[in-house]
mmCIF file of C-alpha atoms in Angstrom:
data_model
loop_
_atom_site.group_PDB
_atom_site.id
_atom_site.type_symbol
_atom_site.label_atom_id
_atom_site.label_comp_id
_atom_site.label_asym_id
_atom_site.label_seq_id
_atom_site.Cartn_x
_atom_site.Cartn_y
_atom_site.Cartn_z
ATOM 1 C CA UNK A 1 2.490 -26.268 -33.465
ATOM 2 C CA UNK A 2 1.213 -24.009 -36.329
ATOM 3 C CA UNK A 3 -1.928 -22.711 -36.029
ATOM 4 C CA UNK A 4 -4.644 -21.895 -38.810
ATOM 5 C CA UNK A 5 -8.083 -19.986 -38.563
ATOM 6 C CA UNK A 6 -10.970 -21.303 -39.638
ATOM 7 C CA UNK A 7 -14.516 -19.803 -39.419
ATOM 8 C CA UNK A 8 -16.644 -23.004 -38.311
ATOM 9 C CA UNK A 9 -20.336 -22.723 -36.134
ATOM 10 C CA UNK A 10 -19.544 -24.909 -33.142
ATOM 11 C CA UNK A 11 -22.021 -25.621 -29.992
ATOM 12 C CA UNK A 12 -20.536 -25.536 -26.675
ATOM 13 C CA UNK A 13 -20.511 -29.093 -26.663
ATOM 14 C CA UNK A 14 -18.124 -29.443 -29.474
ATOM 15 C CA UNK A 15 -15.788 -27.322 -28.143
ATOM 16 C CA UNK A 16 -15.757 -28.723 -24.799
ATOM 17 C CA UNK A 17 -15.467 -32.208 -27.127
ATOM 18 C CA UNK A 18 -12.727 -30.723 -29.039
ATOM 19 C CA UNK A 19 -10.961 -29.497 -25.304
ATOM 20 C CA UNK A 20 -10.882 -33.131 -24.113
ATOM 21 C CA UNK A 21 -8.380 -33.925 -26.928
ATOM 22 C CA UNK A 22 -6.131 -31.688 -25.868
ATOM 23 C CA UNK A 23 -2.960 -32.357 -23.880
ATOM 24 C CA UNK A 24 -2.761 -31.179 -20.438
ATOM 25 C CA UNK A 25 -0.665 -28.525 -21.097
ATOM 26 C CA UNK A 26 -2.349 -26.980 -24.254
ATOM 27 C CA UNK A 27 -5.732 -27.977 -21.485
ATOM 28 C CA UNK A 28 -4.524 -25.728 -19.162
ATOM 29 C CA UNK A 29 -2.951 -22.934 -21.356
ATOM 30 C CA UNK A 30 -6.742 -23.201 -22.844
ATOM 31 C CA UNK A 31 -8.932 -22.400 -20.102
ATOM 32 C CA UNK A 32 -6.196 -19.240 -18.581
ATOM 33 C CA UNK A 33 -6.985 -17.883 -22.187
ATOM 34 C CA UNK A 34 -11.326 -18.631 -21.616
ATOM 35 C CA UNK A 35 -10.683 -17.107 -18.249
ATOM 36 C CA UNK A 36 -8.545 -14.476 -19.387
ATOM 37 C CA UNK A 37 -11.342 -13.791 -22.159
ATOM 38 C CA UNK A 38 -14.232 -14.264 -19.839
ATOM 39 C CA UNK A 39 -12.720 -11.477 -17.391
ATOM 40 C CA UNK A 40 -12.575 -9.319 -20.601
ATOM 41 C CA UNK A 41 -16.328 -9.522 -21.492
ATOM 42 C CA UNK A 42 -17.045 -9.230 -17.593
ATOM 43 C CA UNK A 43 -15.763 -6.446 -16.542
ATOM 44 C CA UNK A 44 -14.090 -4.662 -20.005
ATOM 45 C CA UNK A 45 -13.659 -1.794 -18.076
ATOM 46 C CA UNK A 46 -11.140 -2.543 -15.829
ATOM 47 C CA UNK A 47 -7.316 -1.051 -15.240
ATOM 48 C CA UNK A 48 -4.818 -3.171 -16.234
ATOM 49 C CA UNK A 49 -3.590 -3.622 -12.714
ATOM 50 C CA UNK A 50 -6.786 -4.984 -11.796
ATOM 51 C CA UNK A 51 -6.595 -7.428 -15.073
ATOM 52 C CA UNK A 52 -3.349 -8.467 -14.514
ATOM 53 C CA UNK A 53 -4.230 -9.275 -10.768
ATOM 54 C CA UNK A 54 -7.381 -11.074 -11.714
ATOM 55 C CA UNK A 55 -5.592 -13.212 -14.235
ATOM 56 C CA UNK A 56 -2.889 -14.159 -11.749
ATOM 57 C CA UNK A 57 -5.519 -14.938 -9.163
ATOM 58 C CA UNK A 58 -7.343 -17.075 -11.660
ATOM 59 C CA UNK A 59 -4.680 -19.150 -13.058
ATOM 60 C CA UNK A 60 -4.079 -21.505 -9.792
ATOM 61 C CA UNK A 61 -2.092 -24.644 -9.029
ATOM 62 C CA UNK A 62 -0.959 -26.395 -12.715
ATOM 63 C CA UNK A 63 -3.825 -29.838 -13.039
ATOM 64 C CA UNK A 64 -1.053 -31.809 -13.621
ATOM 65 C CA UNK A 65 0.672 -30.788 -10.285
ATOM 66 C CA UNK A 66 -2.537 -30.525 -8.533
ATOM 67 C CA UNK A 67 -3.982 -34.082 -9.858
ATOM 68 C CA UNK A 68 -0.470 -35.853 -8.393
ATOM 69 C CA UNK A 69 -0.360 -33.887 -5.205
ATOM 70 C CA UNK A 70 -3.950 -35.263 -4.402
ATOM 71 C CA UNK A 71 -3.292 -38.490 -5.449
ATOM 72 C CA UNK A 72 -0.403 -38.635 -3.113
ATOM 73 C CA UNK A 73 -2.611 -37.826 -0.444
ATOM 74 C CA UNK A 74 -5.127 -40.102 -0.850
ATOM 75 C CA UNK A 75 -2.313 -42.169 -0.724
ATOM 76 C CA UNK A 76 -1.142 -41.367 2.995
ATOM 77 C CA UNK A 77 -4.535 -41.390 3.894
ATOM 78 C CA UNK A 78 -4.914 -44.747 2.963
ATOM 79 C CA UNK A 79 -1.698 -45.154 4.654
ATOM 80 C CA UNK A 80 0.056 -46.475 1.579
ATOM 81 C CA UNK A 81 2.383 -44.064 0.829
ATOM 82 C CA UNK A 82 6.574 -45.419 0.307
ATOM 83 C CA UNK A 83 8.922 -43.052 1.379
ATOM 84 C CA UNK A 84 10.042 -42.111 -2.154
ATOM 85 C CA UNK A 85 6.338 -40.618 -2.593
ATOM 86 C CA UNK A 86 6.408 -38.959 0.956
ATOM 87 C CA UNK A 87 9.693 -37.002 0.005
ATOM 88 C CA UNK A 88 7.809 -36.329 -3.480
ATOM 89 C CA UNK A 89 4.560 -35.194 -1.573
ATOM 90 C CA UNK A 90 6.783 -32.757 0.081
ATOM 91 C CA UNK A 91 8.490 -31.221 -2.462
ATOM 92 C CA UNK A 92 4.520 -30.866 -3.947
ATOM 93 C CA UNK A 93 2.883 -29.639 -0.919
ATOM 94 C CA UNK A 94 6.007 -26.801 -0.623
ATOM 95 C CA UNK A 95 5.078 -26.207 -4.589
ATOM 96 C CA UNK A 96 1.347 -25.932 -4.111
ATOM 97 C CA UNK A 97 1.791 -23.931 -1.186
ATOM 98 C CA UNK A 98 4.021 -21.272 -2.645
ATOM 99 C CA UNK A 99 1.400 -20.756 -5.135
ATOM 100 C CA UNK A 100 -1.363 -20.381 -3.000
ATOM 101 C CA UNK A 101 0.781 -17.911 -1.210
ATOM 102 C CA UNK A 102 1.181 -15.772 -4.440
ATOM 103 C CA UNK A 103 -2.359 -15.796 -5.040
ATOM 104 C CA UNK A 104 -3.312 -14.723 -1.403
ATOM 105 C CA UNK A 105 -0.587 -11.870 -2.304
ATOM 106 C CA UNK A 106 -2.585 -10.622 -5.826
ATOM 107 C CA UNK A 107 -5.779 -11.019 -4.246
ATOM 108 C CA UNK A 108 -4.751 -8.766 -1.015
ATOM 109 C CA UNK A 109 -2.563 -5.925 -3.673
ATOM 110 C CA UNK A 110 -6.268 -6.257 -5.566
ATOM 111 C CA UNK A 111 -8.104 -5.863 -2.373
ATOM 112 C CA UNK A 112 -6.277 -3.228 -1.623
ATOM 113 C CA UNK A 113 -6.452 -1.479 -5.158
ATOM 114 C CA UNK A 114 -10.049 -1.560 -4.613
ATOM 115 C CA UNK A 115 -9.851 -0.007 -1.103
ATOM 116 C CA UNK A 116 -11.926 -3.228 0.574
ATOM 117 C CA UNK A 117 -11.219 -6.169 2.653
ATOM 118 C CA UNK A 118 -9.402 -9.639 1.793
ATOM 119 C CA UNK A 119 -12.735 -10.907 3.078
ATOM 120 C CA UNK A 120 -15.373 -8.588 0.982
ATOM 121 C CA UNK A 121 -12.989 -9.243 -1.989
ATOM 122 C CA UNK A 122 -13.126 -12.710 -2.201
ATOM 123 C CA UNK A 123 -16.818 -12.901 -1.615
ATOM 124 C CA UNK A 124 -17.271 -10.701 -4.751
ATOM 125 C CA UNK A 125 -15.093 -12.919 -6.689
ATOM 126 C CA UNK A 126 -16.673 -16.034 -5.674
ATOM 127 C CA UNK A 127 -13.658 -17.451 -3.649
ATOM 128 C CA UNK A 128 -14.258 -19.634 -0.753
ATOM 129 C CA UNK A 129 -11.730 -20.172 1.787
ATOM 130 C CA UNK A 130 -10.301 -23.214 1.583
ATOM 131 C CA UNK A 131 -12.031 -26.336 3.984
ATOM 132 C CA UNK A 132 -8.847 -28.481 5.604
ATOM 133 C CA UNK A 133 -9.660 -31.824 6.464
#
């Protein structure tokens, strides 16, 4: 999709306006570049490792992915799940799981960068451990 620039004064409510018509991809691809920017104005100071850690750390399960796999859950919870979605909540649960395994891996080589804990680390970066029900 081409792309132009315009210089326009925008409140943060347009732009969050102008977000929601987004696709979920261009959503998603979006908010890594706000986070990736955010981390920027944070902490401009930082070594790339660090950056590149933090933005791996930061960019999470996919929505799309994230938004079926819970769905599917709610579905076995409710105990209406076929066996077509069971096999699909696997192959999503394996997905989400190898993700969540790469991001424990950046934030321990960032932990670890930093000469601190797993622990300590994700307490400064606002991270709570996950609650499993």
């Amino acid at each position: 999709m081409p792309t132009v620039q315009v210089e326009a004064q925008l409140s943060s409510a347009d732009l969050l306006k102008a977000a929601g018509q987004l696709s979920p991809g261009e959503l998603e691809q979006f908010v890594f570049q706000l986070l990736s920017l955010q981390a920027q104005r944070k902490a401009p100071s930082l070594p790339p490792a660090e950056t590149d850690l933090l933005l791996k750390i930061n960019q999470g399960v996919p929505g799309d992915v994230q938004k079926r796999h819970d769905e599917l859950v709610g579905k076995r919870q409710a105990e209406t799940l076929t066996v077509d979605e069971h096999d699909e909540l696997l192959r999503l649960t394996d997905q989400v799981e190898k993700i969540e395994a790469k991001r424990i891996k950046y934030m321990v080589e960032l932990a670890r960068l930093r000469q601190t804990t797993l622990t300590v680390l994700m307490k400064d970066l606002g991270i709570q451990s996950p609650t499993y029900a």
